[in-house]
Each structure stands twice: as structure tokens, then as C-alpha cells.
PDB file of C-alpha atoms and ligand atoms in Angstrom:
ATOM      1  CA  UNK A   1      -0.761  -0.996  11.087  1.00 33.00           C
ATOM      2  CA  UNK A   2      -0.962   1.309   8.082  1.00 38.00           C
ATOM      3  CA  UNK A   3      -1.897   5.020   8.145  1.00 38.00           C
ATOM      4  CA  UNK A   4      -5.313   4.875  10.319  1.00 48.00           C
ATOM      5  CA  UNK A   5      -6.485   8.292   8.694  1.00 62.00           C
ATOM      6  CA  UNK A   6      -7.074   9.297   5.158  1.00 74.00           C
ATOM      7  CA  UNK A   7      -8.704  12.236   2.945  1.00 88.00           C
ATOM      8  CA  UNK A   8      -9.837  11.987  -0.584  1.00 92.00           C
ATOM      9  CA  UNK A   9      -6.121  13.284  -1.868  1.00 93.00           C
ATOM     10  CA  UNK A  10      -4.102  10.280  -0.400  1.00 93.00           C
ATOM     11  CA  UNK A  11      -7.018   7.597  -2.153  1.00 96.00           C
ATOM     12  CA  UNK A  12      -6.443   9.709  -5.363  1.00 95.00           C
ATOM     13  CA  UNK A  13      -2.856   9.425  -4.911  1.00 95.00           C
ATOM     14  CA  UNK A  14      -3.166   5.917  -5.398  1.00 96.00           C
ATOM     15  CA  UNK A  15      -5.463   6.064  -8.976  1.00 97.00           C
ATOM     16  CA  UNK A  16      -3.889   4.801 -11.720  1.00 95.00           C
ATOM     17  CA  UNK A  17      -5.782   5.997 -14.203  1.00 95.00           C
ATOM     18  CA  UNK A  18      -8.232   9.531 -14.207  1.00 95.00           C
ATOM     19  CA  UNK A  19     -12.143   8.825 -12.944  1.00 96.00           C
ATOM     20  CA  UNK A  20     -14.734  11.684 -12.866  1.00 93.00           C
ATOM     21  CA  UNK A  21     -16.482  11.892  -9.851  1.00 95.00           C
ATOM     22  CA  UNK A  22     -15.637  13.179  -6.552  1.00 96.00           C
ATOM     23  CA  UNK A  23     -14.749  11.227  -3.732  1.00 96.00           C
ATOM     24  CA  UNK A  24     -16.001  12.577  -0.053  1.00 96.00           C
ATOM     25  CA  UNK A  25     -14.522  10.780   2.978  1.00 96.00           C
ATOM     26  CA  UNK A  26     -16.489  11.521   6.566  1.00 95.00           C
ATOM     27  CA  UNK A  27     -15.603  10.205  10.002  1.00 94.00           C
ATOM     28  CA  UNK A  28     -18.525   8.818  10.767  1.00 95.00           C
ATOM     29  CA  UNK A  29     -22.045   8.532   8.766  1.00 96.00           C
ATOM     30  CA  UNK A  30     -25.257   6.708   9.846  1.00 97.00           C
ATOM     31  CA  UNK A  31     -24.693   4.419   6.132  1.00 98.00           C
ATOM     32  CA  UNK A  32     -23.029   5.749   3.281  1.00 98.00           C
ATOM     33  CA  UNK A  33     -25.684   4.657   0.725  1.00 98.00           C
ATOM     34  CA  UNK A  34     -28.375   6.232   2.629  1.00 98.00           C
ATOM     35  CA  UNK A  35     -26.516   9.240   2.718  1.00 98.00           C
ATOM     36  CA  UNK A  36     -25.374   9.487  -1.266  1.00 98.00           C
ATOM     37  CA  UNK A  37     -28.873   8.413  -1.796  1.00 97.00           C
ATOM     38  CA  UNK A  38     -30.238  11.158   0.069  1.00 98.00           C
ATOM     39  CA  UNK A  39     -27.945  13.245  -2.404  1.00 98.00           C
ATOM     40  CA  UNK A  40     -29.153  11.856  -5.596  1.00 96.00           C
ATOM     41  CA  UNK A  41     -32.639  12.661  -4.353  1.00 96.00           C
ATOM     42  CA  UNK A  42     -31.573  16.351  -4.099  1.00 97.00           C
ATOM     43  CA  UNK A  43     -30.115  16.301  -7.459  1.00 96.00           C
ATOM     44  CA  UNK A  44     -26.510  16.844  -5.663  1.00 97.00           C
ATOM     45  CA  UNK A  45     -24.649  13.923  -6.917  1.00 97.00           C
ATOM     46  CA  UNK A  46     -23.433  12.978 -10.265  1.00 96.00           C
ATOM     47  CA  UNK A  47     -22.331   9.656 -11.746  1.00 95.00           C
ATOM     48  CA  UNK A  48     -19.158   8.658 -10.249  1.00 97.00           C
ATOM     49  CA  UNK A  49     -19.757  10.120  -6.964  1.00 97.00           C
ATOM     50  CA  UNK A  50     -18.145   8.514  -3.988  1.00 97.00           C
ATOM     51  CA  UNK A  51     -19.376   8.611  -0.012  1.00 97.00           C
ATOM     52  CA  UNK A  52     -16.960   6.862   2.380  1.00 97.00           C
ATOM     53  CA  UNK A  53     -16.717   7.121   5.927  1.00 96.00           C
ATOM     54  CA  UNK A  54     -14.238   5.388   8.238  1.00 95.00           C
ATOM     55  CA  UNK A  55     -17.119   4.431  10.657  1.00 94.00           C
ATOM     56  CA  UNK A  56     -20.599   3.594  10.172  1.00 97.00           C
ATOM     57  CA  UNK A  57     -23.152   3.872  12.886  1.00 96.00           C
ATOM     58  CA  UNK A  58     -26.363   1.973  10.944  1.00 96.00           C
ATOM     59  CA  UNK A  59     -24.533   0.157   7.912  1.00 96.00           C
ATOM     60  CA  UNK A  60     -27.121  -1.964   6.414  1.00 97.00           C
ATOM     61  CA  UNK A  61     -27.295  -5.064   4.281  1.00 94.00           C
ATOM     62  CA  UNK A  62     -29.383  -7.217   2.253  1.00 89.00           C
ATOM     63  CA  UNK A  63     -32.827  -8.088   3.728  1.00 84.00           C
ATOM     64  CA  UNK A  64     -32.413  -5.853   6.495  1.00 87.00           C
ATOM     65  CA  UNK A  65     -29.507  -7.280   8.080  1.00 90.00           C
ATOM     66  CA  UNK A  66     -27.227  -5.024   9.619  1.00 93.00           C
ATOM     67  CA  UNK A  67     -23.287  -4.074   8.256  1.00 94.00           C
ATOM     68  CA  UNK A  68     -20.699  -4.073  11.334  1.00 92.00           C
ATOM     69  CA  UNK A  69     -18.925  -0.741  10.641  1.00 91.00           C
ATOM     70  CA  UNK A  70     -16.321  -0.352  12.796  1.00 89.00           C
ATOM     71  CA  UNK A  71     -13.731   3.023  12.827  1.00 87.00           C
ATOM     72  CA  UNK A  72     -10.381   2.697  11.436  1.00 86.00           C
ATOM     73  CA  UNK A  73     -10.693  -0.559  10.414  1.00 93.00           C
ATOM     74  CA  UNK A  74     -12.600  -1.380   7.332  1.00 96.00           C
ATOM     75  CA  UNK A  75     -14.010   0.248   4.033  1.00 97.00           C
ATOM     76  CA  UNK A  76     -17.379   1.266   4.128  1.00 97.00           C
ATOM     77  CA  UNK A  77     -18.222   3.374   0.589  1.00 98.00           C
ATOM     78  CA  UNK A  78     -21.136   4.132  -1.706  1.00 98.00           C
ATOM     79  CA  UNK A  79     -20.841   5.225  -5.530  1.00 98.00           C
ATOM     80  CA  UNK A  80     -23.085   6.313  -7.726  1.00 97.00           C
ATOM     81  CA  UNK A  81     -22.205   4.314 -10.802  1.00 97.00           C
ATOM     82  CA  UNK A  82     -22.325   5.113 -14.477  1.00 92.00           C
ATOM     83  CA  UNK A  83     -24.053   2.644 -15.976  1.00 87.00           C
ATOM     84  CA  UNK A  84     -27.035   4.574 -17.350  1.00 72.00           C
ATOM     85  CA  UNK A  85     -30.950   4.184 -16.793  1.00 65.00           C
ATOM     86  CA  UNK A  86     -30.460   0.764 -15.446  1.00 72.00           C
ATOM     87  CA  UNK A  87     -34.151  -1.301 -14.554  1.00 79.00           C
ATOM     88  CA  UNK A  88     -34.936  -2.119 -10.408  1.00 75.00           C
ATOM     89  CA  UNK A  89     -34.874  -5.971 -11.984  1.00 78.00           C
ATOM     90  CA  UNK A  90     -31.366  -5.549 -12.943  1.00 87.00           C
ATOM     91  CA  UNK A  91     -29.814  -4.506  -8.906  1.00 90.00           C
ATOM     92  CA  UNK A  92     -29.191  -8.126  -8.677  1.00 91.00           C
ATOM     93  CA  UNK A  93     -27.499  -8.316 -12.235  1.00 93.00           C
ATOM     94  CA  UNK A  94     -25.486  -5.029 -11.527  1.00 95.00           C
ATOM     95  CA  UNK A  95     -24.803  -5.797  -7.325  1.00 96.00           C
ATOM     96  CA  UNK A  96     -23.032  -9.390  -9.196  1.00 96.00           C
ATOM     97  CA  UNK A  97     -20.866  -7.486 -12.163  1.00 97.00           C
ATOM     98  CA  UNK A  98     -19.590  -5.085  -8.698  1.00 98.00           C
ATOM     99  CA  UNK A  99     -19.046  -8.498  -7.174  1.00 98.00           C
ATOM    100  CA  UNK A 100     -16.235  -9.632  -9.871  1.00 98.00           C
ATOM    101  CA  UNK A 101     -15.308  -6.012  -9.805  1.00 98.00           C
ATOM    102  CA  UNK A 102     -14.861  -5.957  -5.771  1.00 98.00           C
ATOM    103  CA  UNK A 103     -13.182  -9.216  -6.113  1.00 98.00           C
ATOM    104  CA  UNK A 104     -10.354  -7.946  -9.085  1.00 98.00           C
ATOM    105  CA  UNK A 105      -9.377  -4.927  -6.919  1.00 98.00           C
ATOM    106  CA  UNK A 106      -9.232  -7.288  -3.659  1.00 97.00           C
ATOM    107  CA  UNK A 107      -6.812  -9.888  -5.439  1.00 94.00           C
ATOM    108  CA  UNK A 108      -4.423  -7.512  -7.132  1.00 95.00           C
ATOM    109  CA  UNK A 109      -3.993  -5.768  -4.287  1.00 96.00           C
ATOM    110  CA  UNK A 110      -3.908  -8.217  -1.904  1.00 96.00           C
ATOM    111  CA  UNK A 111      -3.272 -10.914  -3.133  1.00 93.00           C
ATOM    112  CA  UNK A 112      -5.870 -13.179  -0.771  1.00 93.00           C
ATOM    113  CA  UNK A 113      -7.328 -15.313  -3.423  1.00 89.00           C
ATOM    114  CA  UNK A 114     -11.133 -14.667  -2.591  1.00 95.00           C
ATOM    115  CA  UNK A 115     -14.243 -16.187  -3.903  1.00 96.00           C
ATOM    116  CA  UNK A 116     -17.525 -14.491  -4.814  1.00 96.00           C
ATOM    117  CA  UNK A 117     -20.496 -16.509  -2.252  1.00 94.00           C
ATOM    118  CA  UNK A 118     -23.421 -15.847  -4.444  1.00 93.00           C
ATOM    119  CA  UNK A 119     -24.782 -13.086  -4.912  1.00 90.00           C
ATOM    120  CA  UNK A 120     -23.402 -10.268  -2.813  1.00 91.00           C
ATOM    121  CA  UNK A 121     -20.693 -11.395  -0.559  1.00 95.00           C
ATOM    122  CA  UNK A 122     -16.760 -12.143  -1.434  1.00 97.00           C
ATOM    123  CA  UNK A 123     -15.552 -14.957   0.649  1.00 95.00           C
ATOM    124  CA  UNK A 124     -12.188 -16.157   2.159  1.00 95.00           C
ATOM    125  CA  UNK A 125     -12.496 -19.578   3.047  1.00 91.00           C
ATOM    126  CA  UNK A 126     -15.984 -20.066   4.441  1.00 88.00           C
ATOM    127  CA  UNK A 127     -15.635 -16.399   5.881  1.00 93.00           C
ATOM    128  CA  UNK A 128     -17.098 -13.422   4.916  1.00 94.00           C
ATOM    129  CA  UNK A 129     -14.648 -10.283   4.267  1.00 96.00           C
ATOM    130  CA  UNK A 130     -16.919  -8.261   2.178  1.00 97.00           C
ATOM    131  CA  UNK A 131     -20.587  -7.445   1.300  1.00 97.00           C
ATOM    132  CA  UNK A 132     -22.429  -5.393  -1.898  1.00 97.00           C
ATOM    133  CA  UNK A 133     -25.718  -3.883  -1.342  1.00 97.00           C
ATOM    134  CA  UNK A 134     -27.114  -2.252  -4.277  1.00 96.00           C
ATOM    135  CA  UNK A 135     -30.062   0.304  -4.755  1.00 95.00           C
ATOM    136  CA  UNK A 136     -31.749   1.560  -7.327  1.00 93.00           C
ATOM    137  CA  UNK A 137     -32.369   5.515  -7.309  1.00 93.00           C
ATOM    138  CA  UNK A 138     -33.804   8.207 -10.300  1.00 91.00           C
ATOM    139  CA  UNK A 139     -30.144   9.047 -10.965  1.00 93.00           C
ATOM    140  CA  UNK A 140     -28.345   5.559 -11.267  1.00 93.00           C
ATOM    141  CA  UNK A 141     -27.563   2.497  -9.120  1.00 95.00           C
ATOM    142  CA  UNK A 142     -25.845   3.388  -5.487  1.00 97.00           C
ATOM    143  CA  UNK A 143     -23.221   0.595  -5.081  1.00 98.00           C
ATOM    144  CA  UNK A 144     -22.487   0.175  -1.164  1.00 98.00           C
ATOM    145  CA  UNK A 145     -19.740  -1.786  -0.461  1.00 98.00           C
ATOM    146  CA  UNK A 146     -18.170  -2.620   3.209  1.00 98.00           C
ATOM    147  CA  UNK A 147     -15.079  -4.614   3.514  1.00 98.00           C
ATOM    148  CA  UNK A 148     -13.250  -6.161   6.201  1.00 96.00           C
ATOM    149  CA  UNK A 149      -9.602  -4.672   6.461  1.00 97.00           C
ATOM    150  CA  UNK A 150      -7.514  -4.881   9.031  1.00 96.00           C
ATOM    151  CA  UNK A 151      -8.119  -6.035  12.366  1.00 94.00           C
ATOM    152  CA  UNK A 152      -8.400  -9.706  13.773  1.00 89.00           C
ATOM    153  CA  UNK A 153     -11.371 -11.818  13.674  1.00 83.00           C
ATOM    154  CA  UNK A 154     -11.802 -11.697  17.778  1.00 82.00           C
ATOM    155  CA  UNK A 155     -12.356  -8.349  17.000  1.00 85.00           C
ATOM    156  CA  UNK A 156     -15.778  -9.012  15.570  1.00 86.00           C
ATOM    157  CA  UNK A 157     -19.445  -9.456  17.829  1.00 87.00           C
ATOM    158  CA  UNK A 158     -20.142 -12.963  19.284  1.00 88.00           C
ATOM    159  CA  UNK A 159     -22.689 -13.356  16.445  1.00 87.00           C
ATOM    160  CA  UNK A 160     -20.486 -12.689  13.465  1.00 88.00           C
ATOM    161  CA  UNK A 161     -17.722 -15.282  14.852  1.00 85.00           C
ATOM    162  CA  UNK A 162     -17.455 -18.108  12.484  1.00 86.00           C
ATOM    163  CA  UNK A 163     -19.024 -16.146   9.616  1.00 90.00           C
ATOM    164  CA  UNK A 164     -16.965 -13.145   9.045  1.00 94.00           C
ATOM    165  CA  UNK A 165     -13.272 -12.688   8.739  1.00 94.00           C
ATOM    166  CA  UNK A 166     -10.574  -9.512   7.371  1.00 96.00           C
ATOM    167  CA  UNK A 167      -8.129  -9.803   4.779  1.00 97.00           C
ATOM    168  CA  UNK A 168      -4.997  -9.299   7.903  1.00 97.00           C
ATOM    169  CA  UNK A 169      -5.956 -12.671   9.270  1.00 95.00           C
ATOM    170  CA  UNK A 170      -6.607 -13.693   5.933  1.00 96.00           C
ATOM    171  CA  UNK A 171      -2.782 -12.524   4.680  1.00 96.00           C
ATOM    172  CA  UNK A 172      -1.037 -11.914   8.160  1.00 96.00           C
ATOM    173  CA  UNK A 173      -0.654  -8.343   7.271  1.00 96.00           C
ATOM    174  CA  UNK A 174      -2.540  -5.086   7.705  1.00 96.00           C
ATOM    175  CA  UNK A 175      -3.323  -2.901   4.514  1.00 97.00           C
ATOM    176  CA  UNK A 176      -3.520   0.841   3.002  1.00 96.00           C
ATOM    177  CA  UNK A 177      -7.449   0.998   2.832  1.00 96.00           C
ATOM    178  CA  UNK A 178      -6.312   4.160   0.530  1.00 96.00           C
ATOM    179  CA  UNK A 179      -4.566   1.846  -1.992  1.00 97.00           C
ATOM    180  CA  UNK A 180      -8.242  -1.106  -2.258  1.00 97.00           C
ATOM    181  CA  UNK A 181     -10.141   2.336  -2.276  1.00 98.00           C
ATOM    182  CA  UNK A 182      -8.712   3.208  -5.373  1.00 98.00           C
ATOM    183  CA  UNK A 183      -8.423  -0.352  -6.714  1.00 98.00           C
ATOM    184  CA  UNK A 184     -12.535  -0.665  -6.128  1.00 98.00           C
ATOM    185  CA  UNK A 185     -12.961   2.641  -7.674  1.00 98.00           C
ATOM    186  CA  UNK A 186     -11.183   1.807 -10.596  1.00 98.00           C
ATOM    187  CA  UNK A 187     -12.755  -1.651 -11.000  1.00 98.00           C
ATOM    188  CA  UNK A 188     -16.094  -0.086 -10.782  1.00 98.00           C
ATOM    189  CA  UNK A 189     -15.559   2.714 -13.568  1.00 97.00           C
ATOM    190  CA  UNK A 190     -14.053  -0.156 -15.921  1.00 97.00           C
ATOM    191  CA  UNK A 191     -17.551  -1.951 -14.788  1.00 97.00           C
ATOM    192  CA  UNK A 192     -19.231   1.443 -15.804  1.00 95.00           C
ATOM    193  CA  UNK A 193     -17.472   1.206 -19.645  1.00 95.00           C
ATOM    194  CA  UNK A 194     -18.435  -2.606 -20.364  1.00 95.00           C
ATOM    195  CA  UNK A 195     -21.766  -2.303 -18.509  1.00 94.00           C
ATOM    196  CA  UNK A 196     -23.657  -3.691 -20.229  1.00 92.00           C
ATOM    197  CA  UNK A 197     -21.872  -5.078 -23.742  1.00 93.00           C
ATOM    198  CA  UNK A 198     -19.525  -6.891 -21.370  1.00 96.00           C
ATOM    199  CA  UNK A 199     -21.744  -9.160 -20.017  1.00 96.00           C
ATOM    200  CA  UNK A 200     -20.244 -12.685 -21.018  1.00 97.00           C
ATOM    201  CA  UNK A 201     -16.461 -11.574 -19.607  1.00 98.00           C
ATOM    202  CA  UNK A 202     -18.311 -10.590 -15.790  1.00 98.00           C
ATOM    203  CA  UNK A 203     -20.738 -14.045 -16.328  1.00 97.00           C
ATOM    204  CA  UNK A 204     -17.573 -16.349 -16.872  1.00 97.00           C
ATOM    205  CA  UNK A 205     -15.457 -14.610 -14.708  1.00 98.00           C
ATOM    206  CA  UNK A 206     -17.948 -14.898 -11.819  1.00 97.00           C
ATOM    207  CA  UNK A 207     -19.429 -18.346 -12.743  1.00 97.00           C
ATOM    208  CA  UNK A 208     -15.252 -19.711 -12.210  1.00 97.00           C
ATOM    209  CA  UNK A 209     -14.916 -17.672  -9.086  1.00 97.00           C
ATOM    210  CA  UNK A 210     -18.338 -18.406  -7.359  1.00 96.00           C
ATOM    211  CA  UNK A 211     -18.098 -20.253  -4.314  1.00 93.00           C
ATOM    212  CA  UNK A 212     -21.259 -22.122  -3.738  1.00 92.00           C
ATOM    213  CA  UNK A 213     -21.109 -24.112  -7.449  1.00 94.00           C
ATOM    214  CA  UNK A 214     -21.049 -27.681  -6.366  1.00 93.00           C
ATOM    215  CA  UNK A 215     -22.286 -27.219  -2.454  1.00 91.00           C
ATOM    216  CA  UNK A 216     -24.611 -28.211  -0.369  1.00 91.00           C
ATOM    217  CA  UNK A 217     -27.040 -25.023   0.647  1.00 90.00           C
ATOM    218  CA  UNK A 218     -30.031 -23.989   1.677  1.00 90.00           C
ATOM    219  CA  UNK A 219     -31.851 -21.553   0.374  1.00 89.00           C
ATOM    220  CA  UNK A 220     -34.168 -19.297   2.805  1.00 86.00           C
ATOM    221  CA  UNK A 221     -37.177 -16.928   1.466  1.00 83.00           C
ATOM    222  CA  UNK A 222     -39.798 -15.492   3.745  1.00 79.00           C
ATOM    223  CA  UNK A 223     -40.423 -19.179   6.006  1.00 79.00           C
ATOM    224  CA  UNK A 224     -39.738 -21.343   3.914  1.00 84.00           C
ATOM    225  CA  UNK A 225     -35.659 -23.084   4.135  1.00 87.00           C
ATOM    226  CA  UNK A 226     -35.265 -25.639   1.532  1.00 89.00           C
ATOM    227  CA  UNK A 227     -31.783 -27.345   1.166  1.00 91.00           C
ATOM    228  CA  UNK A 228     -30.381 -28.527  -2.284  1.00 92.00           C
ATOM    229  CA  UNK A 229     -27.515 -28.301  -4.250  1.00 93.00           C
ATOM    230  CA  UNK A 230     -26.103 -25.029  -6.104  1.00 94.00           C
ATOM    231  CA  UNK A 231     -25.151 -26.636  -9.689  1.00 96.00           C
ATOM    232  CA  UNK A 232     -24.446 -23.323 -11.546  1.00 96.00           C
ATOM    233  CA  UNK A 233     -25.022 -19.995 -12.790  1.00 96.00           C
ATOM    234  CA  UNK A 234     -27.993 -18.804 -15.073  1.00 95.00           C
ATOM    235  CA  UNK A 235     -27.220 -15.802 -18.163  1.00 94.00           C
ATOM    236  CA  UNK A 236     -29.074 -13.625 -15.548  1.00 92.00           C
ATOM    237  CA  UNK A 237     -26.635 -14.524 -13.032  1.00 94.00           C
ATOM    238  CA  UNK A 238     -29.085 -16.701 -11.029  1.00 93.00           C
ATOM    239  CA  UNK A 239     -28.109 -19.120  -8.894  1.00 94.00           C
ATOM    240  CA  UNK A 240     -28.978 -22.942 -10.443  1.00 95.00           C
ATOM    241  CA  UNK A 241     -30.071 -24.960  -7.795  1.00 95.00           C
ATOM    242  CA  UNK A 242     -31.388 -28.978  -7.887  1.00 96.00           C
ATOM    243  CA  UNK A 243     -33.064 -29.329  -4.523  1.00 94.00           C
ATOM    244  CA  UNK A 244     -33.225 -32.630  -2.214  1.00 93.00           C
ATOM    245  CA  UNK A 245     -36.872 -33.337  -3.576  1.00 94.00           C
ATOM    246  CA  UNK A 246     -35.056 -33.829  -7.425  1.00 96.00           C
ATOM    247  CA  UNK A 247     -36.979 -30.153  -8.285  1.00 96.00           C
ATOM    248  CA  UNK A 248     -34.736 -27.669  -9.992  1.00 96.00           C
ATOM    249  CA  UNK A 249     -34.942 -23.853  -9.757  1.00 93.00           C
ATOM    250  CA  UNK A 250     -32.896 -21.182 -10.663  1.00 94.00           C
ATOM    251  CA  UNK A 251     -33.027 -19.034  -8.003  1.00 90.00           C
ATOM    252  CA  UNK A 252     -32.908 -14.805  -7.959  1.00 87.00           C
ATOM    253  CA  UNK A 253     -31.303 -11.813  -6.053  1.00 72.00           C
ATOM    254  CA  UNK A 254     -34.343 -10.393  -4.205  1.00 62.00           C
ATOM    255  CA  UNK A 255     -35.275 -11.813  -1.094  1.00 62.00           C
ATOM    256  CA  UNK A 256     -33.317 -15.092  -1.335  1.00 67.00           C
ATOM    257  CA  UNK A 257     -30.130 -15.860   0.907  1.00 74.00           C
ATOM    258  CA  UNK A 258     -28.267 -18.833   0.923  1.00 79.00           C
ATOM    259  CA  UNK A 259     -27.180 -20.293   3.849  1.00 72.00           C
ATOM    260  CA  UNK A 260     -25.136 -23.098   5.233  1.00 72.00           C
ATOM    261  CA  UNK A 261     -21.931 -21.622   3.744  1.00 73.00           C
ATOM    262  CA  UNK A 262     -20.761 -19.842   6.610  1.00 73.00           C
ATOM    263  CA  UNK A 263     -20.112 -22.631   9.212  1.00 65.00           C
ATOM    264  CA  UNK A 264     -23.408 -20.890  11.688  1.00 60.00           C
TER     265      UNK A 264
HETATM  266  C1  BTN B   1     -24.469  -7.325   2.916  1.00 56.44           C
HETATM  267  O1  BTN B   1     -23.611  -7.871   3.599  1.00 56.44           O
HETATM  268  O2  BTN B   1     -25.614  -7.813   2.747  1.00 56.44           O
HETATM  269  C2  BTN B   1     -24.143  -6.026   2.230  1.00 56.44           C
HETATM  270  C3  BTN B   1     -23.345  -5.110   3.107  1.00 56.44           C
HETATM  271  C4  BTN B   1     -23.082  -3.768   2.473  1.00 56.44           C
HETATM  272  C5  BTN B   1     -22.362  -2.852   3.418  1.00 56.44           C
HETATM  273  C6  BTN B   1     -21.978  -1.565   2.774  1.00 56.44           C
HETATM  274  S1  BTN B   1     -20.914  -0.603   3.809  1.00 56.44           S
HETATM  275  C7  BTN B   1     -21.110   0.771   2.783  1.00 56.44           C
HETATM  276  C8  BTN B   1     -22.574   0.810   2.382  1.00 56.44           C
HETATM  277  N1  BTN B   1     -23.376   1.469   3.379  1.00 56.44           N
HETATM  278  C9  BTN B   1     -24.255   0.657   3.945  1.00 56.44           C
HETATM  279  O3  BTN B   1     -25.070   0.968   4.841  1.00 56.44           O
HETATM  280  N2  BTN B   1     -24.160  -0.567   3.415  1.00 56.44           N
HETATM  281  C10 BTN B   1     -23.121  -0.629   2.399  1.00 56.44           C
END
């Protein structure tokens, strides 16, 4: 097992290139985004601000789902990104560009050749080893991201066992969260720069690594569960979807999950 403690110097250690910002690490913190989001209100954060704590006692995800944030183990960060005055319509467009960002800095650094499950989650295998959850403040997006280091998937609740995973079972060996720290927060600022002339490099780059393109789902708003199959990705990055009844929809962020993907 790799160092089990860090500060901000030993994650800036591991930057290869300069990023404004400052980076705050805390043992423990009820969710990171509330937290920098409770700083943005206050007008204490600027753009490029990072919150990370190594434990998490109420990390949150999409539609009110809950984050397992264990100590010592796994990533759990929040930055306030760059990418100007950015509309509440576009959190699902920006939470997807972090997606291929997440998923760059995962790859080079370890190498575990994972997938992007649309829209918020990066997937090895059918297992979950990372989610995004973006929100929209007065002072920019707040990017949360928690990730799934080290540690073995027994580790994890009875209810998270066949959906989520960490990258040491994934690639039999434990990692340096200092050194995917720094590769996130590097992705992320290069994000920051193209946002939002790059658009058709993060659309083709997540389109080819999307997971779901050519599977059977379901998709699941409010009551209603309707199963189909996901046939592609829309300019908006919306999820294409021709359902069992021969109706097509491209489906949006907001309050739709897919399911079906993660074998409960
Ligand atoms: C999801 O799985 O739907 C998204 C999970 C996002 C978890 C991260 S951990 C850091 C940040 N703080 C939170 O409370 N949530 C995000």
C-alpha cells in the first residue's frame, strides 16, 4: 500500500505543469462539494479551487444517492472550475467533458483501460470505480469527483457488491492517490482552456469511450422504467436511445439514470 497520508505539497509535487488555484486537503468533511460550495457562496473561493478530504461522512451523488467515502482509500475532491458563466442546462454537458477528463488522468496513470457509463460514472468492466456530480453555483461549476482507489471490492457495503469496484482489483496493485490527484487536476484545467471551443475533440472522444453504445438498458425517471437500446450520442451529449416499443428518444442528464449496466 502506498503512502496512506498526504498534504497539498506532495499532490503538487506530482503537477506537471503550473495550475492556479489552491488545493486544501481535510481528514474528514461531511461532502467536499457542499463544503467548496458553501465557500463560493461566501465569496472565499476562486476558480481553480480544490477541496479534498481523505474521508467523507455524507458524500452525495446524482439523484440523491449517496457516495461511499471511505478514509484512506479513495479520492473524494471538489473544484471550482474555470470555465466561465456556464448555464444550469449545461451541468450535464460540463459533468460529461469532466467525464473524458476523469477518464484521461485514470488511463495514463493507471493504465486500467476504463469506459465512461453514460453520463457520470467511469466504468471497469460492468463496475463502477468512479462517479462526477456537478453543480452549478454564482461563481462557476463545482466538479465533485469520488474515485475508487485502493482497497478490494469485499471491502465495499452488501449493496454496492456487484456494482462498484477500485482500480487495485482492477490492476492488482495499489496506487499514489497524490499522483491521479494531480493527473485529474491537470485534466480538468486543460478542460477549463478548450471549454467550450473544444467541444467536437470531448464529443468524439467520449462517444468512442462510452460504454452503454450498443446495450441493452433501461432507462428510469420519476416511476416510470422503460427498457430500450442506447444507439449513440447526441451534439449535446445525450444519450440516443430506440426503445422496445420502436419509439426513439434522446435522452438528458437531469433526472434520468440508466440502469441494467451494473449486473444489480
Ligand atoms: C455519483 O456517483 O452519482 C456521483 C458521485 C460523486 C462523488 C463525489 S466525492 C467528492 C464530491 N463530494 C460529494 O459529496 N460528491 C462528490
Amino acid at each position: 500500500m502506498q503512502a496512506e497520508n498526504y498534504c497539498a505539497v506532495e499532490i503538487e509535487k506530482n503537477l506537471s505543469r503550473p495550475r492556479k488555484g489552491k488545493i486544501t486537503v481535510l481528514e474528514t468533511v461531511d461532502s467536499t462539494n457542499t463544503y467548496l460550495k458553501s465557500l463560493c457562496r461566501d465569496g472565499l473561493a476562486k476558480r481553480g479551487d480544490c477541496i479534498i478530504a481523505d474521508s467523507q461522512t455524507g458524500g452525495r451523488g446524482r439523484r440523491g444517492k449517496s457516495f461511499m467515502s471511505k478514509g484512506k482509500v479513495g479520492i473524494y475532491m471538489s473544484v471550482l472550475l474555470s470555465t466561465g458563466s456556464a448555464a444550469p442546462e449545461q451541468i450535464s454537458e460540463i459533468t460529461a467533458w469532466g467525464a473524458v477528463a476523469v477518464h484521461r488522468a485514470i488511463n495514463r496513470i493507471c493504465n486500467a483501460d476504463c469506459k465512461i457509463k453514460w453520463v457520470n460514472d467511469l466504468v471497469c468492466g460492468n463496475l463502477k470505480i468512479c462517479g462526477i456530480l456537478t453543480e452549478m453555483t454564482k461563481a462557476g461549476p463545482v466538479m465533485g469527483i469520488g474515485i475508487n482507489v485502493n482497497g478490494r471490492q469485499g471491502d465495499f457495503p452488501e449493496e454496492l457488491s456487484g456494482i462498484a469496484t477500485t482500480l487495485e482489483e482492477v490492476c492488482k496493485k495499489s496506487f499514489d492517490r497524490c499522483e491521479i490527484i494531480a493527473a485529474v487536476l491537470e485534466e480538468l484545467d486543460i478542460l477549463c482552456e478548450n471549454f467550450p471551443n473544444g467541444k467536437d475533440e470531448y464529443l468524439s472522444e467520449y462517444t468512442e469511450n462510452c460504454a452503454v453504445i450498443g446495450k441493452d438498458i433501461m432507462i428510469e425517471r420519476e416511476d416510470e422504467i422503460k427498457r430500450g437500446r442506447a444507439v449513440g450520442i447526441d451534439r449535446n451529449f445525450g444519450l440516443r436511445v430506440i426503445f422496445s416499443d420502436g419509439t426513439k428518444e434522446t435522452v438528458t442528464g437531469g433526472d434520468v439514470s440508466v440502469k441494467g449496466f451494473y449486473k444489480k
